[in-house]
Amino acid sequence: MTTPARMTSTFDTMWAELEPIGRSADGGYHRFAWTAEDAALREWFAAEAARRGMSCVVDRAGNQWAWWGDPDADGPGVVTGSHLDSVPGGGAFDGPLGVVSAFAAVDLLREQGWTPSRPIGIAAFADEEGARFGVACTGSRLLTGALPVERALALTDADGVTLAEAVTRAGSDAASLGPDAEALRRVATFVELHVEQGRGLIHLDRPVGVASGIWPHGRWRVTLTGAANHAGTTPLDERRDPMLDLATLIQVARQAAAQHGALATVGKVEVTPNGVNAIPSQVRAWLDCRAREEAAVHAVVSELAGFTPTGESWTPPTVFDAALAARVAAAAGEPDAPAPLLDTGAGHDAGIFHAAGIPTAMLFVRNPTGISHAPAEFAERDDCLAGVRALAATLANLTSK
Ligand code: GLV
Ligand code: MN
Ligand code: MN
């Protein structure tokens, strides 16, 4: 199938508009929830909705929704979209590709003269990465009630700013934050398109795939306490240095992950007071652990029991509905070759929707570097456009009479 020139140029324009927001000199993105960058991204989303004559609403959990059609009168609708926030130093594609492709797919359907049998919605979920407040998929978890609002409001960032304060500073009403049954009722089916965060599609030599499931994964915080003292005058045998405990924690996590067939990462630490010539009084470290099997994650974390890890977020395994995945694979693939199915160790709002009982599917777009959560994350433009066509075909299939 060819791609009309107008859809291609709106894809390029949208991509170019988003590109500078939150990008640092090394090409990494810093787009954290409820910041000035987040406000710019929200403004961009609302403008794209307005440009297409789509209504734009923000739900009680801070997620944005643009609607083609009226989901209250004619719904529930079929929703696509993803998130616009990033990890620290993240890539351009994780999240934004799904939102830009969603608008481009609506453009393509309209160019083709498609009349959907039910409304089509585009969503941008708040704080998917949890980069600022620690909990992944905050927007979709709040929306569905998976994250209690009292816990969400009390989450703090590295400067001690609570999520409630951040929301207020961003000009929104923290008091009305919470689950939103009305917004959820508008969703019959959710389809998230995402850049692949591995090399599965490279090996399969296909531009687009469909998710079969998401590995169980979670985050744990560990606090290691020492005794602050002078680096030049404290004999080694008189030190209580929590950095040594951190080194042990990292080694034990790595060995346990290898032994149990899991992945374990300590990617974030906070050192107090963080001086080059001072033995730290405290180190806080965050462990991310994932595996295809839930038991493997628990096995790794239990080997770290001596460090008393505190759970910060947990996502159980997601096994997407096989019939819906097959339908999406047929719609998104070639006439004689459905899109291939693959699972992922990366977390997504789609997993939260699935857990809330909403029929959910995911499309992946090939990433030639296989790298993600880093500036080298990439997708070729032709593959992005193949993703748009696959998404449009999926939306058409799900909104046919
Ligand atoms: C989000 O991308 C995650 O997998 O942590
Ligand atoms: Mn991510
Ligand atoms: Mn993502």
XYZ file of C-alpha atoms and ligand atoms in Angstrom:
408
model
C 0.000 0.000 0.000
C 1.351 3.460 -0.845
C 1.287 6.296 1.622
C -0.421 9.510 0.469
C 1.917 12.505 0.327
C -0.257 14.594 2.659
C -0.197 12.026 5.456
C 3.583 11.700 5.047
C 4.095 15.426 5.287
C 1.893 15.806 8.383
C 3.864 12.971 10.024
C 7.113 14.812 9.244
C 5.720 18.139 10.441
C 4.499 16.682 13.721
C 7.834 14.952 14.271
C 9.762 18.158 13.568
C 7.584 20.144 15.980
C 8.116 17.675 18.808
C 11.832 17.185 18.183
C 13.243 20.192 20.088
C 11.027 19.857 23.187
C 13.152 18.714 26.114
C 16.166 17.696 24.004
C 19.599 18.244 25.501
C 22.854 18.884 23.633
C 23.757 15.165 23.541
C 20.456 14.348 21.829
C 18.855 12.800 24.933
C 15.359 13.821 26.002
C 14.323 15.078 29.425
C 10.541 15.253 29.375
C 9.290 14.753 32.903
C 5.757 14.911 34.215
C 4.267 18.247 35.224
C 7.259 20.347 34.067
C 7.560 23.119 31.470
C 8.490 20.474 28.855
C 5.396 18.478 29.769
C 3.274 21.630 29.351
C 4.765 22.219 25.885
C 3.992 18.616 24.905
C 0.427 18.948 26.189
C 0.004 22.150 24.223
C 1.267 20.377 21.112
C -1.234 17.541 21.613
C -4.172 19.938 22.073
C -3.134 21.875 18.940
C -2.965 18.671 16.855
C -6.444 17.713 18.066
C -7.799 21.199 17.277
C -6.178 21.170 13.824
C -8.235 18.065 13.021
C -11.466 19.309 14.596
C -11.157 16.649 17.322
C -12.465 17.453 20.792
C -9.704 17.438 23.441
C -10.301 16.609 27.086
C -8.093 15.909 30.098
C -9.370 13.170 32.405
C -9.191 13.202 36.216
C -5.849 11.380 36.071
C -4.199 14.053 33.899
C -4.274 12.074 30.636
C -5.189 13.842 27.392
C -7.790 12.452 24.972
C -8.659 13.695 21.480
C -11.850 12.331 19.933
C -13.001 11.914 16.360
C -16.713 11.517 17.037
C -18.567 11.664 20.324
C -17.703 8.748 22.622
C -20.556 9.596 25.010
C -23.246 9.624 22.332
C -21.843 6.989 19.956
C -19.261 5.117 21.988
C -17.505 3.385 23.438
C -14.774 4.055 20.926
C -11.517 2.564 19.736
C -8.561 4.385 21.290
C -4.962 4.539 20.203
C -2.016 6.578 21.512
C 0.864 6.312 23.936
C 2.832 8.813 26.043
C 4.995 11.897 25.459
C 7.184 11.876 28.594
C 10.650 10.311 28.649
C 13.237 8.740 30.907
C 16.271 10.935 31.739
C 18.365 11.066 28.570
C 15.743 9.086 26.668
C 15.223 8.600 22.956
C 12.844 10.468 20.677
C 10.630 7.491 19.792
C 9.589 5.792 23.044
C 6.060 7.168 23.445
C 5.927 9.996 20.871
C 5.985 7.542 17.952
C 2.667 6.128 19.180
C 1.042 9.538 19.554
C 2.311 10.982 16.257
C 1.362 7.758 14.439
C -2.110 7.950 15.977
C -2.742 11.415 14.523
C -1.192 10.352 11.198
C -3.394 7.225 11.110
C -6.497 9.384 11.624
C -5.277 11.598 8.758
C -4.803 8.546 6.559
C -8.261 7.150 7.353
C -9.826 10.503 6.561
C -7.907 10.778 3.293
C -9.224 7.342 2.402
C -12.760 8.569 3.143
C -13.197 6.098 6.005
C -16.387 6.454 8.078
C -15.769 4.731 11.410
C -18.683 2.854 12.918
C -17.713 4.159 16.340
C -15.609 7.090 17.604
C -11.837 6.931 17.397
C -9.850 8.425 20.267
C -6.190 9.380 20.644
C -4.674 9.400 24.118
C -1.442 10.745 25.605
C -0.946 9.221 29.038
C 0.673 11.187 31.846
C 3.994 10.169 33.371
C 4.343 6.738 31.733
C 8.022 6.433 32.562
C 7.661 7.498 36.178
C 10.999 9.258 35.743
C 10.168 12.036 38.175
C 8.004 10.410 40.856
C 9.164 6.797 40.622
C 5.965 4.962 39.706
C 5.670 3.801 36.096
C 2.424 4.425 34.182
C 1.134 6.870 36.796
C -1.527 8.331 34.478
C -3.061 5.042 33.379
C -2.739 3.500 36.866
C -4.524 6.492 38.421
C -7.176 6.432 35.712
C -7.993 2.762 36.276
C -7.687 2.897 40.073
C -4.574 0.676 40.104
C -2.694 3.479 41.898
C -4.546 4.895 44.928
C -4.846 8.661 44.609
C -3.574 9.303 48.161
C -0.373 7.412 47.313
C 0.025 9.244 44.010
C -0.397 12.698 45.545
C 2.244 11.959 48.180
C 4.920 10.718 45.752
C 7.982 12.965 45.801
C 10.604 13.861 43.242
C 14.345 14.192 43.865
C 13.842 17.738 45.225
C 11.135 16.666 47.661
C 8.334 18.197 45.571
C 5.183 16.116 45.920
C 3.162 15.116 42.902
C 0.290 17.156 44.361
C 2.528 20.255 44.453
C 3.846 19.610 40.942
C 0.323 19.270 39.533
C -0.726 22.481 41.279
C 2.345 24.371 40.044
C 1.516 23.178 36.521
C -1.859 24.920 36.858
C -4.016 21.820 37.314
C -6.290 20.924 40.194
C -4.581 18.303 42.372
C -7.720 17.936 44.523
C -9.717 16.538 41.613
C -7.036 13.991 40.626
C -8.223 10.373 40.803
C -9.732 7.429 38.951
C -12.064 8.332 36.102
C -14.724 5.726 35.366
C -16.396 8.007 32.846
C -13.231 8.351 30.761
C -12.668 4.587 30.932
C -16.244 3.816 29.867
C -15.533 5.592 26.587
C -12.924 2.964 25.653
C -14.067 -0.255 23.965
C -10.592 -1.244 22.754
C -7.118 0.247 23.192
C -4.309 -0.190 20.668
C -0.871 1.251 21.505
C 1.768 1.596 18.793
C 5.332 1.708 20.135
C 8.883 1.641 18.846
C 10.346 -1.809 19.507
C 12.828 -1.734 22.376
C 14.869 -4.694 21.239
C 15.928 -6.523 18.108
C 13.040 -8.927 17.509
C 11.794 -7.313 14.295
C 15.330 -6.989 12.921
C 15.752 -10.743 13.282
C 12.329 -11.348 11.730
C 13.099 -8.865 8.931
C 9.697 -7.203 9.342
C 8.875 -3.511 9.897
C 5.852 -4.041 12.146
C 4.945 -6.601 14.794
C 2.189 -7.242 17.320
C 2.660 -7.813 21.043
C 1.782 -11.158 22.545
C 2.557 -10.017 26.082
C 4.601 -7.950 28.515
C 6.927 -9.490 31.059
C 6.175 -8.977 34.742
C 8.354 -6.205 36.130
C 8.814 -4.017 39.153
C 10.870 -1.380 40.926
C 12.302 -1.567 44.434
C 14.054 1.049 46.578
C 16.915 0.180 48.910
C 18.276 2.507 51.600
C 21.854 1.870 52.729
C 23.035 3.692 55.811
C 26.622 4.571 56.746
C 28.508 7.067 58.873
C 29.555 10.357 57.313
C 33.227 11.114 57.753
C 36.367 12.547 56.183
C 37.805 10.715 53.155
C 41.364 11.662 54.084
C 41.439 10.936 57.782
C 39.166 7.945 58.416
C 41.090 4.627 58.423
C 39.550 1.955 56.207
C 38.794 -0.343 59.112
C 36.903 2.390 60.965
C 34.573 3.254 58.096
C 30.883 2.495 57.651
C 30.710 3.145 53.930
C 27.308 2.450 52.303
C 28.952 2.582 48.868
C 30.459 -0.834 49.630
C 26.974 -2.166 50.373
C 25.794 -0.659 47.095
C 28.579 -2.470 45.234
C 27.537 -5.737 46.903
C 23.874 -5.116 46.110
C 24.670 -4.593 42.426
C 26.815 -7.716 42.240
C 24.269 -9.888 44.054
C 21.430 -8.589 41.859
C 23.428 -9.306 38.723
C 24.359 -12.818 39.803
C 20.811 -13.620 40.938
C 19.412 -12.342 37.632
C 21.824 -14.518 35.654
C 20.989 -17.525 37.804
C 17.205 -17.145 37.540
C 16.937 -16.039 33.904
C 15.898 -12.504 34.806
C 17.109 -8.959 34.163
C 18.149 -6.767 37.091
C 19.339 -3.182 36.862
C 20.447 -0.598 39.386
C 20.124 2.491 37.207
C 19.516 5.195 39.770
C 21.277 6.059 43.005
C 21.134 9.022 45.348
C 24.190 9.591 47.483
C 24.098 11.779 50.598
C 25.888 14.157 50.820
C 27.469 13.244 47.449
C 30.878 14.817 48.043
C 34.039 13.515 46.429
C 35.978 13.758 49.709
C 33.289 12.532 52.095
C 32.252 9.036 53.104
C 28.498 9.020 52.426
C 26.003 8.874 55.285
C 23.390 7.273 53.059
C 22.881 5.778 49.637
C 19.483 5.148 48.124
C 19.394 2.823 45.127
C 16.608 1.677 42.840
C 16.412 -1.835 41.449
C 14.452 -2.652 38.291
C 13.821 -6.365 37.854
C 12.019 -8.206 35.030
C 11.715 -11.695 33.641
C 9.492 -13.701 31.355
C 8.412 -15.708 34.414
C 7.056 -13.943 37.479
C 8.693 -16.491 39.792
C 12.123 -15.485 38.472
C 11.564 -11.845 39.479
C 10.502 -12.883 42.971
C 13.515 -15.204 43.230
C 15.912 -12.352 42.430
C 14.256 -9.957 44.856
C 14.215 -12.523 47.637
C 17.973 -13.006 47.247
C 18.237 -9.301 48.069
C 16.102 -9.624 51.207
C 19.080 -8.674 53.393
C 18.951 -5.204 51.845
C 15.233 -4.876 52.781
C 14.019 -3.652 49.393
C 10.778 -1.632 49.395
C 8.489 -2.144 46.409
C 7.655 1.037 44.493
C 5.702 -0.368 41.570
C 4.739 -3.777 40.274
C 3.233 -4.841 36.971
C 2.076 -8.452 36.762
C 2.566 -10.399 33.531
C 0.412 -9.244 30.633
C -0.832 -11.843 28.177
C -2.775 -9.975 25.529
C -5.995 -11.505 24.248
C -4.869 -13.949 21.546
C -7.929 -13.477 19.324
C -7.547 -9.688 19.334
C -3.791 -9.979 18.721
C -4.447 -12.291 15.756
C -7.045 -9.872 14.371
C -4.621 -6.960 14.706
C -1.792 -9.037 13.197
C -3.976 -9.836 10.186
C -5.064 -6.212 9.747
C -1.566 -4.811 10.278
C 0.325 -7.381 8.199
C 0.605 -8.171 4.523
C -2.249 -10.048 2.781
C -0.300 -13.320 2.864
C 1.747 -12.671 6.021
C 0.211 -11.471 9.263
C 2.416 -9.247 11.396
C 4.612 -11.411 13.649
C 3.883 -11.732 17.359
C 6.541 -10.960 19.947
C 6.656 -10.313 23.665
C 8.562 -7.564 25.434
C 10.286 -6.820 28.709
C 9.354 -3.123 28.446
C 6.391 -1.754 30.364
C 3.508 0.100 28.704
C 0.191 1.763 29.499
C -1.289 -1.024 27.350
C -0.436 -3.450 30.181
C -2.399 -1.314 32.640
C -5.403 -1.189 30.301
C -5.280 -4.940 29.836
C -5.176 -5.421 33.613
C -8.241 -3.163 33.915
C -10.182 -5.580 31.707
C -10.162 -3.475 28.522
C -9.450 -5.390 25.296
C -5.973 -4.180 24.408
C -3.388 -4.760 21.719
C 0.009 -3.340 20.782
C 1.885 -2.749 17.546
C 5.681 -2.519 17.438
C 7.763 -0.671 14.852
C 11.249 -1.963 14.023
C 14.167 -0.256 15.743
C 17.385 -0.782 13.745
C 19.635 -0.084 16.718
C 17.639 -2.241 19.122
C 18.505 0.456 21.679
C 15.934 2.285 23.800
C 15.853 4.654 26.784
C 18.920 6.249 25.169
C 19.574 8.738 22.359
C 20.422 5.924 19.902
C 16.797 4.718 19.958
C 15.602 4.950 16.350
C 13.128 3.943 13.663
C 13.605 4.513 9.948
C 11.072 6.882 8.453
C 9.817 4.191 6.050
C 9.191 1.881 8.996
C 7.399 4.674 10.883
C 5.145 5.144 7.856
C 4.596 1.382 7.665
C 3.561 1.614 11.324
C 1.057 4.368 10.500
C -0.433 2.267 7.703
C -0.622 -0.764 10.002
C -2.285 1.309 12.716
C -4.761 2.838 10.258
C -5.630 -0.630 8.934
C -6.097 -1.843 12.515
C -8.341 1.089 13.416
C -10.353 0.537 10.225
C -10.754 -3.147 11.082
C -11.903 -2.335 14.611
C -14.330 0.364 13.463
C -15.828 -1.426 10.474
C -19.596 -1.905 10.371
C 9.145 1.752 30.430
O 9.493 1.968 29.297
C 9.716 0.655 31.154
O 9.740 -0.450 30.610
O 10.216 0.877 32.238
Mn 10.069 3.740 28.108
Mn 7.001 3.850 26.166
